[in-house]
mmCIF file with all atom_site columns, C-alpha atoms in Angstrom:
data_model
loop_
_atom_site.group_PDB
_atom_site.id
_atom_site.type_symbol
_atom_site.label_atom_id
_atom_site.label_alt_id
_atom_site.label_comp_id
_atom_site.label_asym_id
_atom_site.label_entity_id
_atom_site.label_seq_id
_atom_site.pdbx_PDB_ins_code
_atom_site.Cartn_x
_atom_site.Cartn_y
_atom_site.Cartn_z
_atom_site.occupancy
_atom_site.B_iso_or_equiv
_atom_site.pdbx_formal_charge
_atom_site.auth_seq_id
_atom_site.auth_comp_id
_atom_site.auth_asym_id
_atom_site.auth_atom_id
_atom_site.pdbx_PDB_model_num
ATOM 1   C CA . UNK A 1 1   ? 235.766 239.925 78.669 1.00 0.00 ? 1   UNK A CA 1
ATOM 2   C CA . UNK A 1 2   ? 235.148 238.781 74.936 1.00 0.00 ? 2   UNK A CA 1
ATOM 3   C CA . UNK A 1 3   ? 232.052 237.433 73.617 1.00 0.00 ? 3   UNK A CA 1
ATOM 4   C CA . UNK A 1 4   ? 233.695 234.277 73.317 1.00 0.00 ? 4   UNK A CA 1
ATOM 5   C CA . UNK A 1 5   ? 235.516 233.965 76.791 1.00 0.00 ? 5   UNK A CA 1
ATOM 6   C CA . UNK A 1 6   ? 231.876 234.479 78.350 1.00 0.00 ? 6   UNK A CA 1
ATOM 7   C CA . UNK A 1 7   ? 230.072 231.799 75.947 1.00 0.00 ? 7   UNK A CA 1
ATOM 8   C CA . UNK A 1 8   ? 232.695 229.160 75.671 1.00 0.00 ? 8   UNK A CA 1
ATOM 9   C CA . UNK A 1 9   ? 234.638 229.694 79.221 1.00 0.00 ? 9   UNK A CA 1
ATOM 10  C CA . UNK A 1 10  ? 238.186 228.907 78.754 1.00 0.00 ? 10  UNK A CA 1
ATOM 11  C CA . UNK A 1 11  ? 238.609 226.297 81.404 1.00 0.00 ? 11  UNK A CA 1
ATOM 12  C CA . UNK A 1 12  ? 235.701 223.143 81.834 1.00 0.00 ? 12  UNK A CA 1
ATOM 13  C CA . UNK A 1 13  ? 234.091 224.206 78.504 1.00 0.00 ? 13  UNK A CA 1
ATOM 14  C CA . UNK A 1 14  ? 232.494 221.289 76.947 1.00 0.00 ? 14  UNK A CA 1
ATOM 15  C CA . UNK A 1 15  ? 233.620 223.037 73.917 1.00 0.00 ? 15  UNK A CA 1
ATOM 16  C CA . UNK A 1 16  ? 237.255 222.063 73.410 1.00 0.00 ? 16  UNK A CA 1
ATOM 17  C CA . UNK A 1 17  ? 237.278 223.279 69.781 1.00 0.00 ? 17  UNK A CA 1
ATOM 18  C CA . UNK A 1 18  ? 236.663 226.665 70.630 1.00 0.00 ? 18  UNK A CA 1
ATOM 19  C CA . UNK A 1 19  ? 240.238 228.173 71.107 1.00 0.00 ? 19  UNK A CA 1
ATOM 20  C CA . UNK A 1 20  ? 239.547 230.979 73.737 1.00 0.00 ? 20  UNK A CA 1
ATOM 21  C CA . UNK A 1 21  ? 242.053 232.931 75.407 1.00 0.00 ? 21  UNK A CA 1
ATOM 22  C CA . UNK A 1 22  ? 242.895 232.415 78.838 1.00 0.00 ? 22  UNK A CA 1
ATOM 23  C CA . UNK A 1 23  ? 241.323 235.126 81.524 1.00 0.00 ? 23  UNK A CA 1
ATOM 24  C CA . UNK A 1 24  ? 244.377 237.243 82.930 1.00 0.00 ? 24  UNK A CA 1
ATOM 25  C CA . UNK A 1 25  ? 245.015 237.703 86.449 1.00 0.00 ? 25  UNK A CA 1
ATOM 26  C CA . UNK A 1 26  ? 242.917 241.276 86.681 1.00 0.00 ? 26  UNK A CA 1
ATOM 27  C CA . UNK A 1 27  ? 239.654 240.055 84.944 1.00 0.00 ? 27  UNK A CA 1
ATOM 28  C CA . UNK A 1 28  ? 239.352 236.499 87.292 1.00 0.00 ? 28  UNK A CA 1
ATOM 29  C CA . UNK A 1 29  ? 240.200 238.821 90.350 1.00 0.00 ? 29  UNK A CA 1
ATOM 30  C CA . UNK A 1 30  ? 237.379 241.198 89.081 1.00 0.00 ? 30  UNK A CA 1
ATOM 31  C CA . UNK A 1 31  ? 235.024 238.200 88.589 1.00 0.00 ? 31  UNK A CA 1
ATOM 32  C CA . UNK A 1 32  ? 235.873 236.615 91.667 1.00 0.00 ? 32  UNK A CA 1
ATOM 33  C CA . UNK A 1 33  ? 235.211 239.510 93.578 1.00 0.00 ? 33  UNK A CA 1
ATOM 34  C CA . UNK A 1 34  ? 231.978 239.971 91.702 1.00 0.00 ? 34  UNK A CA 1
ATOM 35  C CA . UNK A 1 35  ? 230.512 236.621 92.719 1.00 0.00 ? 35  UNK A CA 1
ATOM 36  C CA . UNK A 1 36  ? 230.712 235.454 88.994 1.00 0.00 ? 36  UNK A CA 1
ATOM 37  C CA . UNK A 1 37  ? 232.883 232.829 89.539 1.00 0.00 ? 37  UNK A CA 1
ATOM 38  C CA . UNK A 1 38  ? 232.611 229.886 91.533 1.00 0.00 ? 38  UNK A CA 1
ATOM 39  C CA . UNK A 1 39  ? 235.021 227.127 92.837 1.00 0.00 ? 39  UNK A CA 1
ATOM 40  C CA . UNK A 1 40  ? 235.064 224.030 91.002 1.00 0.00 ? 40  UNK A CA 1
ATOM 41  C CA . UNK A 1 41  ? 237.098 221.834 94.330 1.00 0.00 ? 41  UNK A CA 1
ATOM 42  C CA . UNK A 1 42  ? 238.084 223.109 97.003 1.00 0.00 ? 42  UNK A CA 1
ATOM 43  C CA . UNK A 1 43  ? 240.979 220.952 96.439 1.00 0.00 ? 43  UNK A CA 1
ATOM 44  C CA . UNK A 1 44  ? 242.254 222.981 93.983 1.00 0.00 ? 44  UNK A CA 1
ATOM 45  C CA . UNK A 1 45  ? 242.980 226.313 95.271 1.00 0.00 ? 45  UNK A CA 1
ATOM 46  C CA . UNK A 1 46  ? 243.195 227.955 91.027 1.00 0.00 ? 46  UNK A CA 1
ATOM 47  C CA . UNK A 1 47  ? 239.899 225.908 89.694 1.00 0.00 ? 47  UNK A CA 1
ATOM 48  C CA . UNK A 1 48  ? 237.104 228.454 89.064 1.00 0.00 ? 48  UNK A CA 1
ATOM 49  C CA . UNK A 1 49  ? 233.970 227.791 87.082 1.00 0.00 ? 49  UNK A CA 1
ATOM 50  C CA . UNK A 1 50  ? 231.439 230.483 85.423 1.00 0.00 ? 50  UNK A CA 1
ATOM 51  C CA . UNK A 1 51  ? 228.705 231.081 87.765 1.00 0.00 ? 51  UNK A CA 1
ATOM 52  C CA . UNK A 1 52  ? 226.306 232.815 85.138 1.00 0.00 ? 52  UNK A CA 1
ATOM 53  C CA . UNK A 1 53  ? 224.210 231.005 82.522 1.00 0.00 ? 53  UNK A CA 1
ATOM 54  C CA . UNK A 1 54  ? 224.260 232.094 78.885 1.00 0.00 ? 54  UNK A CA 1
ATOM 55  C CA . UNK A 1 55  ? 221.363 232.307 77.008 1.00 0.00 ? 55  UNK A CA 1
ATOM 56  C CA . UNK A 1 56  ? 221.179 232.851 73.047 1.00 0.00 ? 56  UNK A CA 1
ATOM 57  C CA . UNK A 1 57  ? 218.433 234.894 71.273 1.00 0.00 ? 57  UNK A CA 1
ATOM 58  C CA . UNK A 1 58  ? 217.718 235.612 67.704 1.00 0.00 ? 58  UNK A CA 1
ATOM 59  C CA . UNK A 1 59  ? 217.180 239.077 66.875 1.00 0.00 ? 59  UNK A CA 1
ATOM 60  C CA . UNK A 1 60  ? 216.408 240.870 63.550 1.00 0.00 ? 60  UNK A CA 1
ATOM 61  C CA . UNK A 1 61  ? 214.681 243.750 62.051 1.00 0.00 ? 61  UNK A CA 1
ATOM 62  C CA . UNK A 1 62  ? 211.498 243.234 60.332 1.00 0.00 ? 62  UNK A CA 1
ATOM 63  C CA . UNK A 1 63  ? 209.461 246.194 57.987 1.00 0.00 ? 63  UNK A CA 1
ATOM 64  C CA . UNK A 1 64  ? 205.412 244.849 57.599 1.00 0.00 ? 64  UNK A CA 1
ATOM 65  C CA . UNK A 1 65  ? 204.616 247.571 54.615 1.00 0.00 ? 65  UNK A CA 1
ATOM 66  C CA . UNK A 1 66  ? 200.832 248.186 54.889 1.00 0.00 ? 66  UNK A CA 1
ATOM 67  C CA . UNK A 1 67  ? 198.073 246.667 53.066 1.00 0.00 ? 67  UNK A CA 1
ATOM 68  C CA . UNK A 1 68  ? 200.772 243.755 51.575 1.00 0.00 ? 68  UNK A CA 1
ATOM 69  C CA . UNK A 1 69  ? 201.083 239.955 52.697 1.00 0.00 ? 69  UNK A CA 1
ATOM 70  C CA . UNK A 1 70  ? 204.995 239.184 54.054 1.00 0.00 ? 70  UNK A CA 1
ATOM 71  C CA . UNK A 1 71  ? 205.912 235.479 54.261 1.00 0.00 ? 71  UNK A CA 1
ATOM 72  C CA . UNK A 1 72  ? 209.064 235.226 56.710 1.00 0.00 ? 72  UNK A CA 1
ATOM 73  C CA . UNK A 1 73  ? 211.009 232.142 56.465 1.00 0.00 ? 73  UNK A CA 1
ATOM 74  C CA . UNK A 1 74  ? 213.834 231.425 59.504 1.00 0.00 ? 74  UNK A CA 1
ATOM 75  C CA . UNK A 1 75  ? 215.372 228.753 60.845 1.00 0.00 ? 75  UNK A CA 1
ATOM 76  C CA . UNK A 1 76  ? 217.724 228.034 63.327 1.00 0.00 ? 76  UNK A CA 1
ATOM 77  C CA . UNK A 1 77  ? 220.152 225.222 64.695 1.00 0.00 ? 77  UNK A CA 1
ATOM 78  C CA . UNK A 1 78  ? 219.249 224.630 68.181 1.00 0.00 ? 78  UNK A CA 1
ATOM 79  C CA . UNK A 1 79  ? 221.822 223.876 71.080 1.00 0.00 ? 79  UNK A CA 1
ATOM 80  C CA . UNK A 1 80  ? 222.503 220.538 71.680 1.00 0.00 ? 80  UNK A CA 1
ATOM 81  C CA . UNK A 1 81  ? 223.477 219.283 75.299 1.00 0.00 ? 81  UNK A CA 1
ATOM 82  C CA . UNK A 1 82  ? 225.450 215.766 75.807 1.00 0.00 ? 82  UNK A CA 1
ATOM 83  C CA . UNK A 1 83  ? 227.229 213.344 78.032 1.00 0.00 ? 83  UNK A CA 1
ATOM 84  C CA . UNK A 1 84  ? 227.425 209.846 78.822 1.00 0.00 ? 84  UNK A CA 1
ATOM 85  C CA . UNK A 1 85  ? 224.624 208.031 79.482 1.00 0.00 ? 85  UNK A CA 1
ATOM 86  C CA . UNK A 1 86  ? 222.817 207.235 83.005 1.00 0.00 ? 86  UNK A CA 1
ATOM 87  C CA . UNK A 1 87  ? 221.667 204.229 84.081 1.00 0.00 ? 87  UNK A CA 1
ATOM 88  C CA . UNK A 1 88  ? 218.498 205.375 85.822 1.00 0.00 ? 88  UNK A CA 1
ATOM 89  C CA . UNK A 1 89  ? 216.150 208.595 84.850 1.00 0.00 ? 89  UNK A CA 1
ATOM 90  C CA . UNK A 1 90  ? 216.505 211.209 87.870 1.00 0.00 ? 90  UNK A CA 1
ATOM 91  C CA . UNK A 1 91  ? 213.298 212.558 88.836 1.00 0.00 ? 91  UNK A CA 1
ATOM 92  C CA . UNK A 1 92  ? 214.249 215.793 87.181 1.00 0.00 ? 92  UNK A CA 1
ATOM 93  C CA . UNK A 1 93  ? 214.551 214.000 83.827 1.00 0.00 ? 93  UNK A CA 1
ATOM 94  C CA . UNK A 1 94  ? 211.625 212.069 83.777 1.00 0.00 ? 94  UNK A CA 1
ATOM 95  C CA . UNK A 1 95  ? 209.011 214.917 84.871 1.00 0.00 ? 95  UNK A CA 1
ATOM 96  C CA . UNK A 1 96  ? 211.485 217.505 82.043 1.00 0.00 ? 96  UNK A CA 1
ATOM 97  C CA . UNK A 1 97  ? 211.083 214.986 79.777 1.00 0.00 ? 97  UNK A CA 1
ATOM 98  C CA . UNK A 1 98  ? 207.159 213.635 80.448 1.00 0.00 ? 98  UNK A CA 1
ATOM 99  C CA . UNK A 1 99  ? 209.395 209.933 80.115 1.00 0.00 ? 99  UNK A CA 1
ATOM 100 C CA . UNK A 1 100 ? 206.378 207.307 80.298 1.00 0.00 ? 100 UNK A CA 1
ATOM 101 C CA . UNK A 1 101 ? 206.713 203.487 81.222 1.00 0.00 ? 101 UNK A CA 1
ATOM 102 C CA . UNK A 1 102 ? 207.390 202.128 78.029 1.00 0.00 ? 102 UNK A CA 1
ATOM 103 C CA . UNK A 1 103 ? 210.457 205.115 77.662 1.00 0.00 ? 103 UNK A CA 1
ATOM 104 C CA . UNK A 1 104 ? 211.769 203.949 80.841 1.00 0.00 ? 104 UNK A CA 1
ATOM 105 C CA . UNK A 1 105 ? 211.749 199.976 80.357 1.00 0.00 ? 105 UNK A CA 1
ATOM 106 C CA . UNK A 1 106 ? 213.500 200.474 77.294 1.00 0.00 ? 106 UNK A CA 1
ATOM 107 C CA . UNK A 1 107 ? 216.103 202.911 78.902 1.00 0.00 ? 107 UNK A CA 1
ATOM 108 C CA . UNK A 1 108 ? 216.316 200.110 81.850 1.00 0.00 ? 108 UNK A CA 1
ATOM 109 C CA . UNK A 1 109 ? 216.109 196.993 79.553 1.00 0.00 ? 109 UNK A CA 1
ATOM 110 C CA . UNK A 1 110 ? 219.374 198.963 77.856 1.00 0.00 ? 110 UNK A CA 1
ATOM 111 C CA . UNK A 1 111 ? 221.130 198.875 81.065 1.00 0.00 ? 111 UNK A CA 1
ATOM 112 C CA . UNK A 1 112 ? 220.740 195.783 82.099 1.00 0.00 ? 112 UNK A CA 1
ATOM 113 C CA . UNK A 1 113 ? 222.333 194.909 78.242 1.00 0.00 ? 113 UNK A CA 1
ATOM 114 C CA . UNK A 1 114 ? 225.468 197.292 79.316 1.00 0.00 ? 114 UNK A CA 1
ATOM 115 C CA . UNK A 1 115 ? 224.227 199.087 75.991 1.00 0.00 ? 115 UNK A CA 1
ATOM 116 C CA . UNK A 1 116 ? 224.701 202.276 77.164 1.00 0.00 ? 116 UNK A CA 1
ATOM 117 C CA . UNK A 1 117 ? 225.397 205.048 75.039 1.00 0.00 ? 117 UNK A CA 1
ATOM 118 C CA . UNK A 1 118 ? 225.380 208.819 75.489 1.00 0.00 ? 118 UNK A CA 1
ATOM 119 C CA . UNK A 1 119 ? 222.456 211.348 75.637 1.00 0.00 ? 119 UNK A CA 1
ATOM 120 C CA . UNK A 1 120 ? 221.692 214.231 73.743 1.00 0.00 ? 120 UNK A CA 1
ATOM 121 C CA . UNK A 1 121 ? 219.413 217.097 75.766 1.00 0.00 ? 121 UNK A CA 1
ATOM 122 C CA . UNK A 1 122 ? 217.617 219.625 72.562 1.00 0.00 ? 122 UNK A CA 1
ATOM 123 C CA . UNK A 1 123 ? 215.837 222.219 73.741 1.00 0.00 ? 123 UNK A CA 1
ATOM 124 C CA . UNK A 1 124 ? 214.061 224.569 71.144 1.00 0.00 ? 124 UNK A CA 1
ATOM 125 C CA . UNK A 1 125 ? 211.644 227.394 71.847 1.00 0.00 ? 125 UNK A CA 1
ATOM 126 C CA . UNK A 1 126 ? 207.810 227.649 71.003 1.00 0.00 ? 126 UNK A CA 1
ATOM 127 C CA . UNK A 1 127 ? 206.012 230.044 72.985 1.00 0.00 ? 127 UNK A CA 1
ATOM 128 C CA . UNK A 1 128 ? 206.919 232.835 71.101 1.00 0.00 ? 128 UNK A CA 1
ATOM 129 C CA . UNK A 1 129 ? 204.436 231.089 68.848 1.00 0.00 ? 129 UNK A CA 1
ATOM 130 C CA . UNK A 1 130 ? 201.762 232.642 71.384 1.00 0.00 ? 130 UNK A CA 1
ATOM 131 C CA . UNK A 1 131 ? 202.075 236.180 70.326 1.00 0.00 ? 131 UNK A CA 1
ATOM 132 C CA . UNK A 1 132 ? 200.318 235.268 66.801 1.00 0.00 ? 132 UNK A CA 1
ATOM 133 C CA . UNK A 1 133 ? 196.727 235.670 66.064 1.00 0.00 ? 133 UNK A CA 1
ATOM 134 C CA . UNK A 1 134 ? 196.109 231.859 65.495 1.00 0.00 ? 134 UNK A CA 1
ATOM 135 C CA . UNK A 1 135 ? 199.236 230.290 67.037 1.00 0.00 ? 135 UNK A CA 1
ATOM 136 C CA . UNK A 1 136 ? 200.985 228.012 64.691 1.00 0.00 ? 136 UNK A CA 1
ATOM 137 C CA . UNK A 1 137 ? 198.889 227.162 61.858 1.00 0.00 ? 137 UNK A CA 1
ATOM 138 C CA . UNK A 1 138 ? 200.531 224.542 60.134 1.00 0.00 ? 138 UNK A CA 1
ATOM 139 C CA . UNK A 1 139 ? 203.029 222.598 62.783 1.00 0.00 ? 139 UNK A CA 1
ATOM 140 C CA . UNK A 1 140 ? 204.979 219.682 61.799 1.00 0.00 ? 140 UNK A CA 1
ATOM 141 C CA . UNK A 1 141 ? 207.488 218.340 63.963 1.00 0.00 ? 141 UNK A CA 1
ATOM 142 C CA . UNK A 1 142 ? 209.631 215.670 62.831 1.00 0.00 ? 142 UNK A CA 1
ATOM 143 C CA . UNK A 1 143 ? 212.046 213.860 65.572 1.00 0.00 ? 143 UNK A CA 1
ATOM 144 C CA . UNK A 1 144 ? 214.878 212.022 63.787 1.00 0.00 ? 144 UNK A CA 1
ATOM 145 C CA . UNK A 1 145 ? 216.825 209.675 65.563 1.00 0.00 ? 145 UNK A CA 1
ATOM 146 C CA . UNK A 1 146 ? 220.633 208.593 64.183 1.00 0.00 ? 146 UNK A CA 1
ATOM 147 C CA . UNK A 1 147 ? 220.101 205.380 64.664 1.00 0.00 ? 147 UNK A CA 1
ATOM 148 C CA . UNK A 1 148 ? 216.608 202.807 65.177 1.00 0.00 ? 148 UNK A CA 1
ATOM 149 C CA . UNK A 1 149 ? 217.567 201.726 68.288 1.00 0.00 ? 149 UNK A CA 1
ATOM 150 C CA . UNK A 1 150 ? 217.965 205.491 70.267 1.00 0.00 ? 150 UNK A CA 1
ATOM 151 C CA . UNK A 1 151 ? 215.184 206.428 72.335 1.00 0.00 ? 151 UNK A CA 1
ATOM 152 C CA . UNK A 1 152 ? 213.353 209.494 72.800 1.00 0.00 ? 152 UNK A CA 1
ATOM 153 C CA . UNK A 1 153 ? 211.253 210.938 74.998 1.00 0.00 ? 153 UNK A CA 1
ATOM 154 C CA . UNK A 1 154 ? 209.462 214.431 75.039 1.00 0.00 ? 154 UNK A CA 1
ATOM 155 C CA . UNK A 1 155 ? 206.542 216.567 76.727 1.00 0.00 ? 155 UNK A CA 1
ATOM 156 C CA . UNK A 1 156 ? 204.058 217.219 73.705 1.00 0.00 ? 156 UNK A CA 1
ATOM 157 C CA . UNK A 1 157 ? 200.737 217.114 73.059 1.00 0.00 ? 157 UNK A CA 1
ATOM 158 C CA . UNK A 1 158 ? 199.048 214.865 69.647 1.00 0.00 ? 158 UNK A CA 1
ATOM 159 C CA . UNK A 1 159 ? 200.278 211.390 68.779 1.00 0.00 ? 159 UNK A CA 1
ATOM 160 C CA . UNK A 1 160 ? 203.277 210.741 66.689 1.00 0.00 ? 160 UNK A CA 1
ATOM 161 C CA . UNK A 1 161 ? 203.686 208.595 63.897 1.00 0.00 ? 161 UNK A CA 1
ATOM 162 C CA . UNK A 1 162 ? 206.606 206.372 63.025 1.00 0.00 ? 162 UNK A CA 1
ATOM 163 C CA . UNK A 1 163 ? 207.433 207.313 58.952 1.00 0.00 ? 163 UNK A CA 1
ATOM 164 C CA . UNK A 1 164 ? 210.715 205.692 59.036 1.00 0.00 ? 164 UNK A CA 1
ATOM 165 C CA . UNK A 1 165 ? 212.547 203.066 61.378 1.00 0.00 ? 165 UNK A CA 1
ATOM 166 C CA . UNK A 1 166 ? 214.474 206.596 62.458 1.00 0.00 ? 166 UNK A CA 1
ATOM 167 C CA . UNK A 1 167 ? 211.889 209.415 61.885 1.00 0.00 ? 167 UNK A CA 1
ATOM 168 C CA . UNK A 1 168 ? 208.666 210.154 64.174 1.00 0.00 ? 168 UNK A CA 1
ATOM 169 C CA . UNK A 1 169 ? 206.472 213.037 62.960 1.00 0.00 ? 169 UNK A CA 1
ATOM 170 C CA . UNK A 1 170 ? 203.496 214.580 64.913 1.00 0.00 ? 170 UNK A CA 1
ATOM 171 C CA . UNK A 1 171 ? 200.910 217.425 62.702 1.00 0.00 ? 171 UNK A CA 1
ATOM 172 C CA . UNK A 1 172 ? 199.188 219.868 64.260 1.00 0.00 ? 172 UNK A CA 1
ATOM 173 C CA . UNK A 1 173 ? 197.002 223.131 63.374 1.00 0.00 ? 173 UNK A CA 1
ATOM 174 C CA . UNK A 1 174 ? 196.287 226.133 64.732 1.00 0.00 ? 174 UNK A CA 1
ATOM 175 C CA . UNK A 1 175 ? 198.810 224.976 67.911 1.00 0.00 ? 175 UNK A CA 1
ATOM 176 C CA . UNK A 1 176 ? 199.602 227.071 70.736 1.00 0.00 ? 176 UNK A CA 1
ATOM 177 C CA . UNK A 1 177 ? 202.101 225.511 72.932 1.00 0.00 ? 177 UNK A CA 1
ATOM 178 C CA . UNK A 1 178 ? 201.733 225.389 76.372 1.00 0.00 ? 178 UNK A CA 1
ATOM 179 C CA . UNK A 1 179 ? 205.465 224.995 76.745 1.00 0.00 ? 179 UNK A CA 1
ATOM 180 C CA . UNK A 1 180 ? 208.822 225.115 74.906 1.00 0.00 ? 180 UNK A CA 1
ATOM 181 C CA . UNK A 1 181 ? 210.274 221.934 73.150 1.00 0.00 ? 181 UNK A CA 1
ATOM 182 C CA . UNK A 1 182 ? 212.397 219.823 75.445 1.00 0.00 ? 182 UNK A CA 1
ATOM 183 C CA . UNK A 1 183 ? 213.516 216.521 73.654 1.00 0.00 ? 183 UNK A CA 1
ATOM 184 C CA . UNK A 1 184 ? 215.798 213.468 74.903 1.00 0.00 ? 184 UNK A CA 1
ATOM 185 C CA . UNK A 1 185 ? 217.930 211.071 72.996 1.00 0.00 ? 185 UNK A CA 1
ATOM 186 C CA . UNK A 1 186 ? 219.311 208.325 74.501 1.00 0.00 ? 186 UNK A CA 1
ATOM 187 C CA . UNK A 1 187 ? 221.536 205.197 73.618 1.00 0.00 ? 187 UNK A CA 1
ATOM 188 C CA . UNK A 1 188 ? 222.548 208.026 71.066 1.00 0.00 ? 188 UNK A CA 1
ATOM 189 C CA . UNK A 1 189 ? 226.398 205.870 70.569 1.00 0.00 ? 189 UNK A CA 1
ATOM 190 C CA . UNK A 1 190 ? 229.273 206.618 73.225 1.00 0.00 ? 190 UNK A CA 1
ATOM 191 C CA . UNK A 1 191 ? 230.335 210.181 74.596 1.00 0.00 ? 191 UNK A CA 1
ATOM 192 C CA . UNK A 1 192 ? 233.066 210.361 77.251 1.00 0.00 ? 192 UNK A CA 1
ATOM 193 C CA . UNK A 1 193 ? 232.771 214.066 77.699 1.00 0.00 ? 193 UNK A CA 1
ATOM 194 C CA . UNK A 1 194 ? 230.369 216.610 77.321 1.00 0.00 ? 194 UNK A CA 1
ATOM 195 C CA . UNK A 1 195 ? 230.756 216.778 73.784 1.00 0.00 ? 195 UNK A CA 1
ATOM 196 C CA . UNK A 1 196 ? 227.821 219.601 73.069 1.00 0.00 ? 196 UNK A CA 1
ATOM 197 C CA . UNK A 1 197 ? 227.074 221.419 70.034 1.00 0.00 ? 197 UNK A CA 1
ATOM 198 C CA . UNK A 1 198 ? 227.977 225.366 70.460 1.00 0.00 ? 198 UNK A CA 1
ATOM 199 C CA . UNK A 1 199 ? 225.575 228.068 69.406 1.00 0.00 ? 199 UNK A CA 1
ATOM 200 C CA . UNK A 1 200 ? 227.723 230.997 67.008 1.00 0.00 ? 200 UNK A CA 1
ATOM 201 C CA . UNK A 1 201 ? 228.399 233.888 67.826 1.00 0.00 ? 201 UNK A CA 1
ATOM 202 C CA . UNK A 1 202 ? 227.577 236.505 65.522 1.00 0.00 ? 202 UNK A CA 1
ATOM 203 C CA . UNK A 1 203 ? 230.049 239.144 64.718 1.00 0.00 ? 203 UNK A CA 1
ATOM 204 C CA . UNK A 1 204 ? 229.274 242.656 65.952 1.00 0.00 ? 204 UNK A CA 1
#
């Protein structure tokens, strides 16, 4: 299998930009018979679905000459989840997503308006944070919403502030995070599908 037939799945991908070639008849039987795929309905007897995850790391080379200071500077576009909008918080999402009474009488009082709009899941990872001497010295995190009236809700520790009608923004120093970052959007305007944002592959 390609790179890309593995991260963007031919068939069910919620990435229907992605052109991908179609698996041939010898590499489904091989996955099949690996446990790698799984049925999607048992209706259809020719529906499989990836039964693997795919997870993307950043990876580079780094030379720390001796006795000199090196500032690093990287940055990266997280991976977006979406798809239409609930009308109730599962369990799941509220204890993923810390969502606290006010979050959830605004997600309700939206319901009950039939204002529904999709939801955007973005998770971004801070632990590796932990391996420094001091943590994070100078954190600033600034959520910024499309529109005034999305909601968000998050597990994080310090108290944000509101800089903008769209922007929150939360300062910390010396932080060591406890967890990774694991936002929610919601009422974030209509999605019918899954319509996610795919991580690139780099060329090898």
């Amino acid at each position: 299998m390609t790179d890309e037939q593995i991260a963007y799945y031919p068939s069910q991908s919620p990435f229907p930009e992605k052109k991908v070639p179609p698996l041939n008849a010898k590499q489904q039987k091989t996955l099949i018979g690996a446990g790698l795929l799984a049925k999607l309905s048992y209706e259809d007897e020719n529906e499989w679905v990836p039964a693997w995850a795919v997870q993307i790391s950043y990876v580079w080379q780094q030379k720390f000459p001796a006795n000199k200071i090196v500032r690093i500077h990287h940055e990266y576009s997280p991976f977006i989840t979406a798809g239409p909008g609930a009308s109730y918080m599962d369990e799941n999402l509220t204890k993923t997503y810390c969502a606290d009474g006010d979050f959830l009488k605004a997600w309700k009082r939206l319901g009950s308006h039939g204002r529904f709009g999709g939801a955007n899941q973005v998770s971004y990872i801070l632990r590796s944070a932990n391996t420094w001497k001091n943590g994070i010295e100078d954190f600033t995190l600034n959520l910024v919403k499309k529109n005034p009236d999305e909601v968000v809700s998050l597990c994080f520790p310090g108290s944000f502030s509101k800089i903008n009608p769209t922007t929150l923004q939360v300062h910390l120093k010396n932080f060591k995070p406890k967890r990774d970052l694991e936002v929610f959007f919601g009422n974030v305007g209509r999605l019918d599908g899954n319509e996610g944002v795919a991580p690139r592959l780099q060329a090898r």
